[in-house]
Amino acid sequence: ARLLWWSWWAVLVCTLLGVIVQGVVASALPLADAYRPSLISAVLHTRFGEVAVIRLAFLVAMAGILRWITKQPDSRSGQLERWLTPAGALVGLGLLATPGLAGHAATGSDPVLGLALDVAHLSAASAWIGGLILLATFLLSNAPSDAWPPDPLDLTLRVSAVAFGAVVGVVGTGVVQSIRQVGSWHALFHTT
């Protein structure tokens, strides 16, 4: 539960810092000017800023879902619990789509394909990193042996299989997205 909240806070802080820093970077101003209200307002009126606001809305929704997930099972209502997984999946997909909407994935000849590739790319990276964090949690924790999974080797093999598929997905979607961005397979290797 703590790791979920740390991740949530990290995305929130990075989103807010991104809006603050984007203005000085785009305007080639010194970092000391980052907190000028006019600069932040200007960023919020760009596609990047509008997507950041959408990401913040998704983060608020995810906070409610995380709060529900981290509650004790006996204090949950069964009625809302059946909607938790679909709601979490939709909000998670929305969060995964926001970097692509604010960046290069939503540009070019086929922005829908670019956004789909970006969401697939980030989903695969999330599965890979999430599996590594899961394994690290068991390997580096001081938890008593009764808190460990019944068969740690089986868990490791399952996570490894998912991680392999995720790495293949990261590389595959990255290559296809790169070709889409530069225009051709030839341009991928012969352009600066």
GROMACS .gro file of C-alpha atoms in nm:
model
  192
    1ALA     CA    1   0.000   0.000   0.000
    2ARG     CA    2   0.283   0.237   0.083
    3LEU     CA    3   0.443   0.179  -0.258
    4LEU     CA    4   0.116   0.265  -0.435
    5TRP     CA    5   0.094   0.595  -0.250
    6TRP     CA    6   0.463   0.674  -0.314
    7SER     CA    7   0.401   0.618  -0.686
    8TRP     CA    8   0.093   0.839  -0.677
    9TRP     CA    9   0.283   1.120  -0.504
   10ALA     CA   10   0.572   1.089  -0.750
   11VAL     CA   11   0.341   1.134  -1.050
   12LEU     CA   12   0.166   1.426  -0.881
   13VAL     CA   13   0.491   1.607  -0.797
   14CYS     CA   14   0.637   1.542  -1.145
   15THR     CA   15   0.320   1.674  -1.310
   16LEU     CA   16   0.327   1.993  -1.105
   17LEU     CA   17   0.701   2.042  -1.159
   18GLY     CA   18   0.655   1.976  -1.530
   19VAL     CA   19   0.405   2.261  -1.559
   20ILE     CA   20   0.634   2.493  -1.362
   21VAL     CA   21   0.952   2.409  -1.553
   22GLN     CA   22   0.791   2.392  -1.899
   23GLY     CA   23   0.741   2.767  -1.907
   24VAL     CA   24   1.105   2.855  -1.844
   25VAL     CA   25   1.232   2.586  -2.080
   26ALA     CA   26   1.002   2.689  -2.366
   27SER     CA   27   1.077   3.059  -2.309
   28ALA     CA   28   1.453   3.010  -2.255
   29LEU     CA   29   1.428   3.199  -1.927
   30PRO     CA   30   1.631   3.137  -1.612
   31LEU     CA   31   1.493   2.882  -1.366
   32ALA     CA   32   1.437   3.161  -1.113
   33ASP     CA   33   1.147   3.281  -1.331
   34ALA     CA   34   0.968   2.945  -1.307
   35TYR     CA   35   0.719   3.061  -1.046
   36ARG     CA   36   0.592   3.367  -1.234
   37PRO     CA   37   0.212   3.336  -1.248
   38SER     CA   38   0.202   3.465  -1.606
   39LEU     CA   39   0.440   3.190  -1.717
   40ILE     CA   40   0.240   2.916  -1.542
   41SER     CA   41  -0.080   3.056  -1.692
   42ALA     CA   42   0.077   3.055  -2.038
   43VAL     CA   43   0.178   2.690  -1.996
   44LEU     CA   44  -0.172   2.594  -1.879
   45HIS     CA   45  -0.310   2.735  -2.206
   46THR     CA   46  -0.097   2.502  -2.420
   47ARG     CA   47  -0.169   2.141  -2.513
   48PHE     CA   48   0.096   2.034  -2.259
   49GLY     CA   49  -0.077   2.233  -1.982
   50GLU     CA   50  -0.424   2.116  -2.074
   51VAL     CA   51  -0.309   1.754  -2.063
   52ALA     CA   52  -0.139   1.821  -1.727
   53VAL     CA   53  -0.475   1.939  -1.591
   54ILE     CA   54  -0.639   1.622  -1.725
   55ARG     CA   55  -0.362   1.414  -1.561
   56LEU     CA   56  -0.428   1.594  -1.230
   57ALA     CA   57  -0.799   1.506  -1.262
   58PHE     CA   58  -0.707   1.141  -1.320
   59LEU     CA   59  -0.475   1.157  -1.018
   60VAL     CA   60  -0.759   1.285  -0.800
   61ALA     CA   61  -0.974   0.995  -0.920
   62MET     CA   62  -0.688   0.751  -0.860
   63ALA     CA   63  -0.644   0.886  -0.505
   64GLY     CA   64  -1.001   0.781  -0.429
   65ILE     CA   65  -0.941   0.438  -0.578
   66LEU     CA   66  -0.612   0.395  -0.387
   67ARG     CA   67  -0.779   0.503  -0.066
   68TRP     CA   68  -1.041   0.235  -0.123
   69ILE     CA   69  -0.781  -0.030  -0.210
   70THR     CA   70  -0.571   0.041   0.098
   71LYS     CA   71  -0.868   0.020   0.337
   72GLN     CA   72  -0.899  -0.279   0.562
   73PRO     CA   73  -1.110  -0.549   0.389
   74ASP     CA   74  -1.369  -0.556   0.668
   75SER     CA   75  -1.439  -0.181   0.631
   76ARG     CA   76  -1.516  -0.199   0.258
   77SER     CA   77  -1.861  -0.206   0.109
   78GLY     CA   78  -1.919  -0.503  -0.123
   79GLN     CA   79  -2.137  -0.293  -0.354
   80LEU     CA   80  -1.858  -0.056  -0.460
   81GLU     CA   81  -1.586  -0.318  -0.465
   82ARG     CA   82  -1.706  -0.479  -0.788
   83TRP     CA   83  -1.656  -0.145  -0.969
   84LEU     CA   84  -1.308  -0.094  -0.830
   85THR     CA   85  -1.114  -0.297  -1.087
   86PRO     CA   86  -1.280  -0.151  -1.398
   87ALA     CA   87  -1.261   0.201  -1.256
   88GLY     CA   88  -0.895   0.155  -1.162
   89ALA     CA   89  -0.817   0.017  -1.507
   90LEU     CA   90  -0.988   0.307  -1.684
   91VAL     CA   91  -0.819   0.569  -1.467
   92GLY     CA   92  -0.486   0.389  -1.508
   93LEU     CA   93  -0.523   0.385  -1.887
   94GLY     CA   94  -0.611   0.752  -1.875
   95LEU     CA   95  -0.295   0.824  -1.678
   96LEU     CA   96  -0.091   0.618  -1.924
   97ALA     CA   97  -0.238   0.813  -2.217
   98THR     CA   98  -0.152   1.157  -2.082
   99PRO     CA   99   0.223   1.157  -2.163
  100GLY     CA  100   0.145   1.064  -2.523
  101LEU     CA  101  -0.126   1.326  -2.550
  102ALA     CA  102   0.118   1.594  -2.434
  103GLY     CA  103   0.409   1.476  -2.647
  104HIS     CA  104   0.513   1.343  -2.987
  105ALA     CA  105   0.288   1.037  -2.979
  106ALA     CA  106  -0.019   1.250  -3.054
  107THR     CA  107   0.144   1.413  -3.357
  108GLY     CA  108   0.241   1.294  -3.702
  109SER     CA  109   0.049   1.117  -3.973
  110ASP     CA  110  -0.156   0.887  -3.749
  111PRO     CA  111  -0.195   1.025  -3.396
  112VAL     CA  112  -0.438   0.751  -3.289
  113LEU     CA  113  -0.180   0.483  -3.376
  114GLY     CA  114   0.089   0.689  -3.204
  115LEU     CA  115  -0.116   0.720  -2.887
  116ALA     CA  116  -0.203   0.348  -2.888
  117LEU     CA  117   0.165   0.259  -2.931
  118ASP     CA  118   0.261   0.496  -2.651
  119VAL     CA  119   0.002   0.349  -2.411
  120ALA     CA  120   0.118  -0.005  -2.501
  121HIS     CA  121   0.481   0.101  -2.454
  122LEU     CA  122   0.415   0.255  -2.113
  123SER     CA  123   0.196  -0.038  -2.006
  124ALA     CA  124   0.473  -0.284  -2.090
  125ALA     CA  125   0.730  -0.071  -1.907
  126SER     CA  126   0.497  -0.050  -1.605
  127ALA     CA  127   0.452  -0.428  -1.599
  128TRP     CA  128   0.826  -0.482  -1.623
  129ILE     CA  129   0.918  -0.232  -1.353
  130GLY     CA  130   0.626  -0.339  -1.135
  131GLY     CA  131   0.744  -0.700  -1.148
  132LEU     CA  132   1.095  -0.596  -1.053
  133ILE     CA  133   0.959  -0.397  -0.760
  134LEU     CA  134   0.748  -0.694  -0.651
  135LEU     CA  135   1.052  -0.922  -0.649
  136ALA     CA  136   1.268  -0.660  -0.476
  137THR     CA  137   1.001  -0.621  -0.209
  138PHE     CA  138   1.030  -0.988  -0.120
  139LEU     CA  139   1.407  -1.007  -0.153
  140LEU     CA  140   1.492  -0.693   0.041
  141SER     CA  141   1.220  -0.691   0.304
  142ASN     CA  142   1.256  -0.796   0.663
  143ALA     CA  143   0.912  -0.953   0.655
  144PRO     CA  144   0.864  -1.276   0.848
  145SER     CA  145   0.868  -1.593   0.642
  146ASP     CA  146   0.491  -1.638   0.684
  147ALA     CA  147   0.440  -1.314   0.484
  148TRP     CA  148   0.626  -1.458   0.184
  149PRO     CA  149   0.437  -1.626  -0.100
  150PRO     CA  150   0.392  -2.003  -0.062
  151ASP     CA  151   0.630  -2.075  -0.351
  152PRO     CA  152   0.881  -1.790  -0.409
  153LEU     CA  153   1.044  -1.974  -0.701
  154ASP     CA  154   0.711  -2.006  -0.881
  155LEU     CA  155   0.643  -1.635  -0.824
  156THR     CA  156   0.990  -1.548  -0.957
  157LEU     CA  157   0.938  -1.758  -1.270
  158ARG     CA  158   0.596  -1.605  -1.334
  159VAL     CA  159   0.727  -1.252  -1.288
  160SER     CA  160   1.023  -1.334  -1.515
  161ALA     CA  161   0.789  -1.455  -1.790
  162VAL     CA  162   0.581  -1.137  -1.766
  163ALA     CA  163   0.899  -0.927  -1.757
  164PHE     CA  164   1.033  -1.094  -2.073
  165GLY     CA  165   0.706  -1.027  -2.257
  166ALA     CA  166   0.706  -0.672  -2.127
  167VAL     CA  167   1.061  -0.605  -2.248
  168VAL     CA  168   0.970  -0.743  -2.591
  169GLY     CA  169   0.668  -0.510  -2.585
  170VAL     CA  170   0.880  -0.209  -2.484
  171VAL     CA  171   1.132  -0.272  -2.761
  172GLY     CA  172   0.870  -0.356  -3.026
  173THR     CA  173   0.647  -0.057  -2.959
  174GLY     CA  174   0.952   0.169  -2.930
  175VAL     CA  175   1.084   0.061  -3.270
  176VAL     CA  176   0.745   0.098  -3.440
  177GLN     CA  177   0.692   0.439  -3.277
  178SER     CA  178   1.040   0.549  -3.388
  179ILE     CA  179   0.973   0.445  -3.747
  180ARG     CA  180   0.637   0.625  -3.733
  181GLN     CA  181   0.808   0.942  -3.608
  182VAL     CA  182   1.093   0.953  -3.863
  183GLY     CA  183   0.885   0.828  -4.156
  184SER     CA  184   1.056   0.507  -4.272
  185TRP     CA  185   1.282   0.219  -4.172
  186HIS     CA  186   1.561   0.376  -4.380
  187ALA     CA  187   1.525   0.713  -4.204
  188LEU     CA  188   1.553   0.539  -3.868
  189PHE     CA  189   1.921   0.467  -3.939
  190HIS     CA  190   2.015   0.742  -4.186
  191THR     CA  191   1.886   1.066  -4.031
  192THR     CA  192   2.026   1.272  -3.748
   0.00000   0.00000   0.00000
